[in-house]
Short mmCIF file of C-alpha atoms and ligand atoms in Angstrom, two decimals:
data_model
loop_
_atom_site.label_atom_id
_atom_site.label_comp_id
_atom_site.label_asym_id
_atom_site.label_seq_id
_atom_site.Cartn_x
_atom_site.Cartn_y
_atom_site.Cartn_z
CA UNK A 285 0.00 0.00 0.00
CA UNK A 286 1.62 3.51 -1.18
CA UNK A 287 2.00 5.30 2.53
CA UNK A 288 1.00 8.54 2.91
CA UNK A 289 3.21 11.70 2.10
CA UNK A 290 2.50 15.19 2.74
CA UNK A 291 4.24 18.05 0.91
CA UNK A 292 4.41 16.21 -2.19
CA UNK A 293 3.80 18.49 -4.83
CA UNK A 294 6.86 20.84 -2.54
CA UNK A 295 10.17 18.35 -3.00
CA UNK A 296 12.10 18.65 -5.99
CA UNK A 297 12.21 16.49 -8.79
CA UNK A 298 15.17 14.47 -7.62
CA UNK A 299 13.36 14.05 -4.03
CA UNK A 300 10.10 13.24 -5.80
CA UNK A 301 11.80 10.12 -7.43
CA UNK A 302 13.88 9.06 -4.28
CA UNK A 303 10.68 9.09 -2.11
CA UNK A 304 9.16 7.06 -5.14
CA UNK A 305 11.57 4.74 -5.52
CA UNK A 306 12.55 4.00 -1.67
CA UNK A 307 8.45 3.45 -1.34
CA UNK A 308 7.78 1.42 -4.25
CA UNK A 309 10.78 0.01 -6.12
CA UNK A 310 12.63 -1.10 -3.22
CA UNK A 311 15.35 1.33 -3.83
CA UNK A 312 15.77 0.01 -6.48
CA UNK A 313 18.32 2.10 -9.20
CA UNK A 314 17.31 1.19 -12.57
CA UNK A 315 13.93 2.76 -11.82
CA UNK A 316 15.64 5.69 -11.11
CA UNK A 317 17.58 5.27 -14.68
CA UNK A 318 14.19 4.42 -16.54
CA UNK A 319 12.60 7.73 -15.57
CA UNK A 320 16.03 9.84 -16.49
CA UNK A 321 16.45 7.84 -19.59
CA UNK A 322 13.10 10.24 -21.11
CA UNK A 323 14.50 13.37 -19.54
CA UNK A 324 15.18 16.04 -22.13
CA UNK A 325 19.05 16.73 -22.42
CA UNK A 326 17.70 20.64 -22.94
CA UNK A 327 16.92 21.74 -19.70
CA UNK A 328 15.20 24.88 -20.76
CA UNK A 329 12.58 22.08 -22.34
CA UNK A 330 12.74 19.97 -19.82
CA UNK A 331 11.65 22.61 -17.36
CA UNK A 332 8.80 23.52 -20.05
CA UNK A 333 7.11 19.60 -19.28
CA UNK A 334 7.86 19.80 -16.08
CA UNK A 335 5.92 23.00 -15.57
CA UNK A 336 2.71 21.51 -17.60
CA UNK A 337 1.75 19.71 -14.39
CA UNK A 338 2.03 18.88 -11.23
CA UNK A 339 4.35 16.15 -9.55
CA UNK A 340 6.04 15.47 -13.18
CA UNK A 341 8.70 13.40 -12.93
CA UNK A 342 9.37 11.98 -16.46
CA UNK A 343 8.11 12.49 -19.67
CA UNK A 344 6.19 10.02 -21.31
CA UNK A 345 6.43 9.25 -25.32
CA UNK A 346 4.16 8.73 -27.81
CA UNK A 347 5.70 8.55 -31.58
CA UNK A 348 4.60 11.51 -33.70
CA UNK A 349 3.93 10.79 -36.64
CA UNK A 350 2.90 12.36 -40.64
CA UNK A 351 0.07 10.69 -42.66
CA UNK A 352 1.20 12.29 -46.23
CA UNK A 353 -1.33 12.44 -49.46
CA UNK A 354 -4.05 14.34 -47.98
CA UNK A 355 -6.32 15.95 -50.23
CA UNK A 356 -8.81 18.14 -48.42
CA UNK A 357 -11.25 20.71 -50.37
CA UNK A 358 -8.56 20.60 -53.17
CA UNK A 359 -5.59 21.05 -50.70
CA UNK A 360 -3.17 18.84 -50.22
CA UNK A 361 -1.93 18.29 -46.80
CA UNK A 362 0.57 15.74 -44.67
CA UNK A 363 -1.21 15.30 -41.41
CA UNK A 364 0.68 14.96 -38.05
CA UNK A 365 -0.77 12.13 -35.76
CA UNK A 366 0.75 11.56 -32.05
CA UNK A 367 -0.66 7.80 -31.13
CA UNK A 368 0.86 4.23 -30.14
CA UNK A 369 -1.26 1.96 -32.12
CA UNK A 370 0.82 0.28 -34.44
CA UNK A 371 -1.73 0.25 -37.87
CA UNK A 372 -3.32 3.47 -37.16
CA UNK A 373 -1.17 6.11 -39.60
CA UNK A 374 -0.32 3.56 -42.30
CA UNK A 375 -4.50 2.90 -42.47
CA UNK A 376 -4.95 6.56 -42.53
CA UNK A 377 -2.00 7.17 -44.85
CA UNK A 378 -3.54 4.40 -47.39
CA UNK A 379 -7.08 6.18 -47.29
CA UNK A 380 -5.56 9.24 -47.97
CA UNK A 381 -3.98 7.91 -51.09
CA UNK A 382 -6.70 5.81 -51.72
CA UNK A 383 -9.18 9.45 -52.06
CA UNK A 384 -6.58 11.56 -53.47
CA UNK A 385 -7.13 9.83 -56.89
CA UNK A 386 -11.22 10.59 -56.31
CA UNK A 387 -11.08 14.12 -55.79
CA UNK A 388 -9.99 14.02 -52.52
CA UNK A 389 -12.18 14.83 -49.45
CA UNK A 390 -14.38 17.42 -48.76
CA UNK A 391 -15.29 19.16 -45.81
CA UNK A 392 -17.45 22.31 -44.31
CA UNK A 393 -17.65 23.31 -41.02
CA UNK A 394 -21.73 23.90 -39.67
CA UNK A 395 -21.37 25.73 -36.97
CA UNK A 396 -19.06 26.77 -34.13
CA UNK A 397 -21.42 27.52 -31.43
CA UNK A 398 -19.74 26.69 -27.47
CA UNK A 399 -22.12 26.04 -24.46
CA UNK A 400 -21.54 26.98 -20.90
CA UNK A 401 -23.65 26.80 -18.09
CA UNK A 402 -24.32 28.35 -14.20
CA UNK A 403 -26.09 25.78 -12.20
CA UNK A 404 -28.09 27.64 -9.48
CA UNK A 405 -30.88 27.25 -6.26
CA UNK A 406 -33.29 29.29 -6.64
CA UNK A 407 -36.43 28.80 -3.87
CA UNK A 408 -39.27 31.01 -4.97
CA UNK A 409 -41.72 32.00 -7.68
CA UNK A 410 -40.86 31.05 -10.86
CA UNK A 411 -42.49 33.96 -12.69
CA UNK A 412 -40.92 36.36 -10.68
CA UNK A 413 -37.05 34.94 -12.10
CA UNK A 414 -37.89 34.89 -15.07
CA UNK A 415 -38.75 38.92 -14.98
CA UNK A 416 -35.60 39.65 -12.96
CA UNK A 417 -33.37 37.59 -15.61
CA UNK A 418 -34.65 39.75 -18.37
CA UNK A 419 -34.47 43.13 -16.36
CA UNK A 420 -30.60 42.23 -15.86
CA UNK A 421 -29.97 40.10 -19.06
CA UNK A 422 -28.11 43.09 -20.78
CA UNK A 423 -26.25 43.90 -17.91
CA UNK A 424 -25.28 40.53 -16.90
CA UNK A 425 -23.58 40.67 -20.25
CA UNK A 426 -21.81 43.80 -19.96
CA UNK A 427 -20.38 42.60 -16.90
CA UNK A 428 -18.01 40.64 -18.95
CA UNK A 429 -16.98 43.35 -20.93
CA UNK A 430 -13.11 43.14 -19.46
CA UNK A 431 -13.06 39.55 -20.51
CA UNK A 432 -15.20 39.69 -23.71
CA UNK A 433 -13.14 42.74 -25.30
CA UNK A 434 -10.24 40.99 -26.98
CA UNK A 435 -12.25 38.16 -28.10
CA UNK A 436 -14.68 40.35 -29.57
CA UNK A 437 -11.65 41.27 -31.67
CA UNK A 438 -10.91 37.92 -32.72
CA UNK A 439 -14.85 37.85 -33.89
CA UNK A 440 -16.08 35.81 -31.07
CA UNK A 441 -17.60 36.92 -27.65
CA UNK A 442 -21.57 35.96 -26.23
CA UNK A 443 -24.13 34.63 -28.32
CA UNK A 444 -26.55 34.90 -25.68
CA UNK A 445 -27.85 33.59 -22.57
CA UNK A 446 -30.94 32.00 -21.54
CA UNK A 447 -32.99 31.26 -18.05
CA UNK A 448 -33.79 27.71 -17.97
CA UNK A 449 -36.27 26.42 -15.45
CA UNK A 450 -34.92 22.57 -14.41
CA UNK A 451 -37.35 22.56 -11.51
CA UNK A 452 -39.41 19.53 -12.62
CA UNK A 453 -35.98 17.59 -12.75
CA UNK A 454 -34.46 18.82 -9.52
CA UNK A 455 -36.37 20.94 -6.95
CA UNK A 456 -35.65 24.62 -7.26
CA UNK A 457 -32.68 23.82 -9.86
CA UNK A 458 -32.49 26.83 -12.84
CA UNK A 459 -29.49 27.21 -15.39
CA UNK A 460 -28.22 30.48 -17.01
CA UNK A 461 -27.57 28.17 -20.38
CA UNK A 462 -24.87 30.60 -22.33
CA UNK A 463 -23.67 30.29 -26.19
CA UNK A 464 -20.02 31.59 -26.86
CA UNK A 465 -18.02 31.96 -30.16
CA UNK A 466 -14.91 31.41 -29.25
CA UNK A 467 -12.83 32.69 -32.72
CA UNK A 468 -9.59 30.04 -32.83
CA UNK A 469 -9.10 29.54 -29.37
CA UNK A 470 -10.62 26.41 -28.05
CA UNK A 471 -12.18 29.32 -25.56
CA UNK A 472 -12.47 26.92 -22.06
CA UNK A 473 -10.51 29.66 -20.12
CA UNK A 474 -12.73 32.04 -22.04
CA UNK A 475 -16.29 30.54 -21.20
CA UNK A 476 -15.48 29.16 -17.53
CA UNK A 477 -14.01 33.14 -16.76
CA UNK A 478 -17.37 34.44 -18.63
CA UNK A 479 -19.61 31.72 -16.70
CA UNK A 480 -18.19 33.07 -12.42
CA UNK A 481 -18.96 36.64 -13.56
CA UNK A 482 -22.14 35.70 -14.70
CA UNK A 483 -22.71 33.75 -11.15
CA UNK A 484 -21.40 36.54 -9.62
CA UNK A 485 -23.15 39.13 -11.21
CA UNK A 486 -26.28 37.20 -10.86
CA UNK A 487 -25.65 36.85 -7.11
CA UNK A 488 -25.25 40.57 -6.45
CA UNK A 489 -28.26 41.61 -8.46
CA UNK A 490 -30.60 39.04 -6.62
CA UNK A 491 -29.79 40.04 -3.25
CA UNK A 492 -30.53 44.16 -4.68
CA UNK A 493 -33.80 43.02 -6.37
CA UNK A 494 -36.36 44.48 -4.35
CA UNK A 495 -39.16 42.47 -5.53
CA UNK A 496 -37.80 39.22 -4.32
CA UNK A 497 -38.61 37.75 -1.10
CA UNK A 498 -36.01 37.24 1.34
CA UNK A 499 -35.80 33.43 0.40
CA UNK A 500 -35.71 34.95 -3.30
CA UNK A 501 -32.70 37.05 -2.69
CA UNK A 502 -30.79 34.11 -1.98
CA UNK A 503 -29.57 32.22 -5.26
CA UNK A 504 -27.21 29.93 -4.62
CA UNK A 505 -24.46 29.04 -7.04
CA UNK A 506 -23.88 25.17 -7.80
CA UNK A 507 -21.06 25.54 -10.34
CA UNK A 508 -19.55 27.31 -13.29
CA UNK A 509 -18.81 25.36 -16.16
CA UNK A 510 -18.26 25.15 -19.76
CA UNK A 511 -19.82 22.23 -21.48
CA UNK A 512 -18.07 19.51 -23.69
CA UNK A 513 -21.21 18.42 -24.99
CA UNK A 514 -21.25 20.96 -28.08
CA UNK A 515 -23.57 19.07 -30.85
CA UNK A 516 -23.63 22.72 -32.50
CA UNK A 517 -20.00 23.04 -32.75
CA UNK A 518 -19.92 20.75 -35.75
CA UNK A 519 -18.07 20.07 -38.68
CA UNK A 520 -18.81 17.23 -41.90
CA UNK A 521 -16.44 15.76 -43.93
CA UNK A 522 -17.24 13.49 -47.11
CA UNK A 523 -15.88 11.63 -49.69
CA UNK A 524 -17.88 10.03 -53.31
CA UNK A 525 -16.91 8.51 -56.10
CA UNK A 526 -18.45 6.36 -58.74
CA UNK A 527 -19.21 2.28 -57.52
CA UNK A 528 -17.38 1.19 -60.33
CA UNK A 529 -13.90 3.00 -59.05
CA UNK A 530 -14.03 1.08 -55.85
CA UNK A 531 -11.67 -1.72 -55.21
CA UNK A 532 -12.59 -5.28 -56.33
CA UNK A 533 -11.17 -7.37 -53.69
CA UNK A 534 -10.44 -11.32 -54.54
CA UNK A 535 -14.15 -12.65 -55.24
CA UNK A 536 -15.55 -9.04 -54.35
CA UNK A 537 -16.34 -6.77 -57.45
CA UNK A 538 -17.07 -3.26 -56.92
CA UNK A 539 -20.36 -2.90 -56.43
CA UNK A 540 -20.15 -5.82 -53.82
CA UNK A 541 -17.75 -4.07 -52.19
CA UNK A 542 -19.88 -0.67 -51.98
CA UNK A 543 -22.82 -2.96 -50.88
CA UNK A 544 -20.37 -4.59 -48.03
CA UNK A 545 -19.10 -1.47 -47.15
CA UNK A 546 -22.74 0.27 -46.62
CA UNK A 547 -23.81 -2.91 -44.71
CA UNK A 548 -21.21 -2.81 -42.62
CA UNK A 549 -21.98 1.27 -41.46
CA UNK A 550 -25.94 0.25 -41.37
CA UNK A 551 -25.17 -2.68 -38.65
CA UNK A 552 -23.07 0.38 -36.75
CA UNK A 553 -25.82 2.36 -37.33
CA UNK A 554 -28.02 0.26 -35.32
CA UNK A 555 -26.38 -2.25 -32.95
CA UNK A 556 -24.49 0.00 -29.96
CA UNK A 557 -21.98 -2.79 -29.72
CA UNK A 558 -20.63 -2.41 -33.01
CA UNK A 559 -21.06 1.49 -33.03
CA UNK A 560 -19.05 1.66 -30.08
CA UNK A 561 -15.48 0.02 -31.61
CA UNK A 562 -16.49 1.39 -35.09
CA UNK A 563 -16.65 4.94 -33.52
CA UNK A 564 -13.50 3.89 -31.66
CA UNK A 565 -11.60 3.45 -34.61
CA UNK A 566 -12.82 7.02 -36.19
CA UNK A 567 -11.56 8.36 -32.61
CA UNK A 568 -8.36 6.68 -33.24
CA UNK A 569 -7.91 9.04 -36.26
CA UNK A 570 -9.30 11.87 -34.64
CA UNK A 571 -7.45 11.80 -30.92
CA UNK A 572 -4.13 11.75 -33.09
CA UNK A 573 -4.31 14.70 -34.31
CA UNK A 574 -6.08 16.74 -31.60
CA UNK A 575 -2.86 15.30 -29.50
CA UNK A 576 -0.34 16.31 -32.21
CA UNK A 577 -2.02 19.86 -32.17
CA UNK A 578 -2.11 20.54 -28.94
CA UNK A 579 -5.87 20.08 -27.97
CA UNK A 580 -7.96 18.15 -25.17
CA UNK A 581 -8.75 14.67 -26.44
CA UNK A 582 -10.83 13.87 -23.35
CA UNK A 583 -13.03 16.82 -24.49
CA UNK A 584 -13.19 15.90 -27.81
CA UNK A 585 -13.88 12.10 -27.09
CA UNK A 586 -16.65 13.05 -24.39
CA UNK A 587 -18.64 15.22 -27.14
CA UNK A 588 -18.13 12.99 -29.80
CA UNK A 589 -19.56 9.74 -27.54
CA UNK A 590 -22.35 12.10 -26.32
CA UNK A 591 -23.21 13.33 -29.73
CA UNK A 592 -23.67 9.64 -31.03
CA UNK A 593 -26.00 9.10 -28.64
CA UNK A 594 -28.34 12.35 -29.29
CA UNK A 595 -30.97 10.55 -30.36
CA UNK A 596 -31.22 8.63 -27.41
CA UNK A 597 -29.44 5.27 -28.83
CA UNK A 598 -25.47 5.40 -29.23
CA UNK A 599 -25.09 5.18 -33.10
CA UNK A 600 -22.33 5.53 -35.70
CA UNK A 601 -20.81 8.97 -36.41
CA UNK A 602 -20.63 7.80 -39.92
CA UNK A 603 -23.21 7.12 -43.16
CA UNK A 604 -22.28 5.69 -46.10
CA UNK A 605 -24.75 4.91 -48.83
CA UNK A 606 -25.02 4.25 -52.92
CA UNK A 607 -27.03 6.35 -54.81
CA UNK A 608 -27.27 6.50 -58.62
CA UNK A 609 -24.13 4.55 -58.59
CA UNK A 610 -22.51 6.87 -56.75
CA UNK A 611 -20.77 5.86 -53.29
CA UNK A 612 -21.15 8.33 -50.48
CA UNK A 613 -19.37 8.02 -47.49
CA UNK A 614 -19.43 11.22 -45.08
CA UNK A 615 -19.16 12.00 -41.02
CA UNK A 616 -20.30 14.63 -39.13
CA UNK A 617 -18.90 15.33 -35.89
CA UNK A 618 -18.57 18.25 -33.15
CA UNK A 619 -14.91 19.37 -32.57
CA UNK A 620 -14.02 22.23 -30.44
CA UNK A 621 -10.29 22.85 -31.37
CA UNK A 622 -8.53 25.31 -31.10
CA UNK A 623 -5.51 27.24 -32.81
CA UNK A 624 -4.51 29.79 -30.31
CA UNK A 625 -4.01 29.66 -26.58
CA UNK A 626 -3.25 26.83 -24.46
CA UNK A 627 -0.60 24.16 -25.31
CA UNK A 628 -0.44 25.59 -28.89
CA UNK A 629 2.63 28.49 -28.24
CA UNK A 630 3.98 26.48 -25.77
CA UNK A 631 4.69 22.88 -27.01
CA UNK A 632 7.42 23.08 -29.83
CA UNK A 633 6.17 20.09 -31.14
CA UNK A 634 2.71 21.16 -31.40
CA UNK A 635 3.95 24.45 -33.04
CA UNK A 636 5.64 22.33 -35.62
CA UNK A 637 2.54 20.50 -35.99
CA UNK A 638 0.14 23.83 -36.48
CA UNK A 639 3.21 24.96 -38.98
CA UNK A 640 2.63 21.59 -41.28
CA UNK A 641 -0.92 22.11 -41.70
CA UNK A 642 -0.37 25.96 -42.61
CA UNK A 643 -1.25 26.89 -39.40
CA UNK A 644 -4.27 26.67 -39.89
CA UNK A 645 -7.29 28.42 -38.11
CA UNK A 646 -9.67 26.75 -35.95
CA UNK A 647 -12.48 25.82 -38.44
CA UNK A 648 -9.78 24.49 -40.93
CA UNK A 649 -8.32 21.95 -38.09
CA UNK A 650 -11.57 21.21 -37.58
CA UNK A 651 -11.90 20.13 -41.34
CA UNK A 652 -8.73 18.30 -41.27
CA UNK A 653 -9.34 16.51 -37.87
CA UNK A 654 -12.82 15.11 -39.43
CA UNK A 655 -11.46 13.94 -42.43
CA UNK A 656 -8.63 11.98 -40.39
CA UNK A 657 -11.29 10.57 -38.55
CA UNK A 658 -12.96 9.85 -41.97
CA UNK A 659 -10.17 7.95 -43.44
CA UNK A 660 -9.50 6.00 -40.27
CA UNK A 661 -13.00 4.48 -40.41
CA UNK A 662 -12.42 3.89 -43.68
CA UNK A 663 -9.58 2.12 -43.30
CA UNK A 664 -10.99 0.39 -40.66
CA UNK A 665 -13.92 -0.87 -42.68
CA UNK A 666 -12.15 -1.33 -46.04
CA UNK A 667 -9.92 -4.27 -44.07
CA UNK A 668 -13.06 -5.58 -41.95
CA UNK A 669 -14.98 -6.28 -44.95
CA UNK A 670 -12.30 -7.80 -47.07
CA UNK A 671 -8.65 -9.19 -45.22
CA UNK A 672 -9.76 -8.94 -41.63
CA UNK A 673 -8.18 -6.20 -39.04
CA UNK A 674 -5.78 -8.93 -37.79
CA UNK A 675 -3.46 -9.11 -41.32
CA UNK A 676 -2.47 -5.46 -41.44
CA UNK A 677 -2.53 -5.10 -37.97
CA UNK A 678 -0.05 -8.11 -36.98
CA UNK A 679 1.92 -7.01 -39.82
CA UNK A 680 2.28 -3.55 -37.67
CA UNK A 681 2.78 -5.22 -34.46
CA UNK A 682 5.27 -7.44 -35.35
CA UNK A 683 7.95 -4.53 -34.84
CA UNK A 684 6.53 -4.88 -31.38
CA UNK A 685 6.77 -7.92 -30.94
CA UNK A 686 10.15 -7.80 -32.28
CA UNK A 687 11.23 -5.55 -29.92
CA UNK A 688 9.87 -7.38 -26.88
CA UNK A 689 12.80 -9.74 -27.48
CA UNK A 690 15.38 -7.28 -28.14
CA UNK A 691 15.89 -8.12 -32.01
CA UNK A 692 18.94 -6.92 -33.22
CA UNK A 693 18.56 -5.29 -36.36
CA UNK A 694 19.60 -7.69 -38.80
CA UNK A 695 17.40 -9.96 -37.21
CA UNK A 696 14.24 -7.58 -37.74
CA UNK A 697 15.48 -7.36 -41.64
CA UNK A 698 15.41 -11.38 -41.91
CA UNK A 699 11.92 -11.70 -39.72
CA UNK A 700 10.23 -8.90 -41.72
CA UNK A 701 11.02 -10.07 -45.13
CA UNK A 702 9.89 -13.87 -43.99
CA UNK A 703 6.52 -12.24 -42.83
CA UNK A 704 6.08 -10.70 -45.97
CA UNK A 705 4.64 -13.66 -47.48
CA UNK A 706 3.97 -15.61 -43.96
CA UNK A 707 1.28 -14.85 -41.08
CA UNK A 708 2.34 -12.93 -38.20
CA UNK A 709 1.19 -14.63 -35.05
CA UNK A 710 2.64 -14.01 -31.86
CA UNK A 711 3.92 -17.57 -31.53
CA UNK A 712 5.18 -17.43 -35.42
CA UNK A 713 7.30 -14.91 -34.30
CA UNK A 714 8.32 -16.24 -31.26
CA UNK A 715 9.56 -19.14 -32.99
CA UNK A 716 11.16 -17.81 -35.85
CA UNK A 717 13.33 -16.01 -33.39
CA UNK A 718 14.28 -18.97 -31.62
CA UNK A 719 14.80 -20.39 -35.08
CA UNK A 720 17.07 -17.71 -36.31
CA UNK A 721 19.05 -17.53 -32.52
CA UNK A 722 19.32 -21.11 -32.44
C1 MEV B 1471 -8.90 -0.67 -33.64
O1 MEV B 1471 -8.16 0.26 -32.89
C2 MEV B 1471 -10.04 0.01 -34.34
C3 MEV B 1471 -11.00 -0.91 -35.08
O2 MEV B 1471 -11.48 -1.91 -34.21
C4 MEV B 1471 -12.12 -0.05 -35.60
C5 MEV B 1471 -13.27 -0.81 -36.21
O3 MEV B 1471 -13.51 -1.98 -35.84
O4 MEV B 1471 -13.97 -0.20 -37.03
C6 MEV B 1471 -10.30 -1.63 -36.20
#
């Protein structure tokens, strides 16, 4: 059991590991060597990770990787995707190819509308809020004005904010339910800062409003928060081409194929089991390159979940269909990205990132983001329906696998080359290592 410390968070790096290492690894020194061993030599960017959060002792790797061949509303783009999972950039980097040859993907941003909300008590006559709401509504507003002036700038600022009664769902429970524009930024600082003056403001103004009763005065403030539900934050990216210039795949002719393919989106579409790995596999496309660019994947993946379940039953995020012997295959998805602000000046690798899409702004990563996600699930369904996930996967993992047992290079050349034309199981491999060390 990990005793208790106090003062954590207040010992340096070095006594953060030794405390770590003298309760858990038995003192042991190659801990101590693992953690170094991912230490940046540059202190100056060491210091910059170690100042993200709190308690860091390490950093913590993923590869970072490009996806070239991207054709997006006729611009061609090399994506950068930060994730572990062996088959998930060379399945992205085929699609990409794959569409480039069919006029590429397309993709159009909705709308960019952010939600925040103040949860609040109120104990009194309904009618009587809803009056004192809109007698402070503008003012409540211009209370803001020291945090809304810059964005306003940047074209974003308050949409507008509504009184909603919640009463029948919780006793005495009322929302001020706010819209934002946020510009580029991904705006959380923005709407949470926006959302305690409103609370505060609100506050203040009930306690001075002389027609409440004394029980009426009193709102009480729940919380403050932004919302990562945003279904009107949304962006839809599509690709078409003609049946016939599908693949034919060993017995499969084209228009099988399309017919496969729009099955396979149709059982997504209405068995939550499937949707959930199918929308899992978009997500693996999307998450890389929120990472890469410096965004919050948890937010993304908790809107995106919530959105596919709108309608009350969790469903795919994708359609595909045939019509007129065209194939359509499209997603629509809400993103809140952002461009600006948070890790995006800070992390060089995330600047790097921003600079090999253009730098983009935020409605443009929100193109490119969709379309990854796009291409992943195609990907995804274009092996499903035809080889099976497991042959291009293994093939993927086998450099894992490879590595597990500390394969010198030359023995990596001679296994890779014999899996070209051979399965790649985990035991295969195990024994073909043997075979070759033997
Ligand atoms: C694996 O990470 C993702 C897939 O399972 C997605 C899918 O089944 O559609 C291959």
């Amino acid at each position: 059991m990990s005793p208790v410390v106090s003062g954590f968070s207040k010992l340096s790096k070095s006594d953060k590991i030794k405390w770590l290492v003298e309760h858990h690894f038995n003192n042991d020194q190659n801990t101590v060597d693992i953690l170094k061993t991912y230490w940046n030599s540059d202190d100056k960017l060491q210091q910059l990770h170690d100042e993200f959060t709190e308690n860091t002792i390490s950093n913590y790797y993923l590869p970072f990787s490009v996806a070239p061949n991207f054709l997006i509303n006729g611009e061609r783009y090399t994506i950068p995707m930060a994730i572990e999972e062996s088959s998930v950039v060379a399945a992205a980097s085929k699609a990409a190819k794959f569409w480039q040859n069919r006029g590429g993907f397309k993709a159009e941003v909705l709308s960019t509308v952010k939600v925040g909300q103040v949860h609040f008590t109120y104990t009194g006559d309904t009618e009587k809020l809803k009056t004192f709401f809109h007698s402070i509504k503008s003012e409540l507003i211009a209370s803001t004005s020291h945090i809304t002036k810059n964005m306003e700038k940047r074209g974003g600022g308050i949409v507008d904010i509504e009184l909603r009664d919640k009463s029948s769902e919780i006793e005495n429970y009322y929302q001020l339910h706010c819209t934002f524009g946020t510009a580029d930024a991904m705006g959380a600082n923005f709407i949470n800062s926006c959302l305690e003056q409103f609370a505060d403001f609100l506050t203040k103004a009930a306690s001075n409003y002389n027609d409440f009763s004394e029980a009426e005065k009193n709102i009480e403030i729940i919380m403050s928060i932004l919302s990562n539900y945003v279904p009107e934050c949304l962006v839809r990216a599509y690709v078409s081409c003609p049946v016939n210039d599908l693949p034919k795949v060993g017995e499969l002719s084209s228009l099988q194929y399309a017919e496969k393919f729009v099955r396979a989106v149709q059982i997504a579409k209405v068995e939550p089991y499937r949707a959930v790995t199918h929308n899992k596999g978009i997500m693996n496309g999307i998450d890389a390159v929120v990472l890469a660019t410096g965004n919050d994947f948890r937010a993304i993946e908790a809107g995106a979940h919530a959105y596919a379940s709108k309608d009350g039953k969790y469903t795919s995020l994708t359609d595909a269909k045939i019509e007129d012997d065209i194939f359509h295959f499209s997603i629509q998805i809400p993103l809140a990205l952002g461009t600006v602000g948070g890790l995006t000046s800070l992390h060089p690798l995330v600047k790097l990132a921003l600079h090999l899409l253009g730098n983009p702004n935020a409605k443009k990563l929100m193109e490119i983001t969709a379309v990854a996600g796009l291409a992943q699930n195609f990907g995804a369904i274009n092996s499903l329906i035809t080889t099976g996930i497991q042959q291009g996967h293994m093939k993927m993992h086998l450099m894992n696998i490879l590595n597990q047992f500390q394969a010198t290079n030359e023995e990596k050349e001679q296994l890779v080359d014999y899996f070209k034309t051979n399965t790649v199981t985990h035991s295969e491999v195990v024994q073909q290592i043997e075979k070759l060390r033997r």
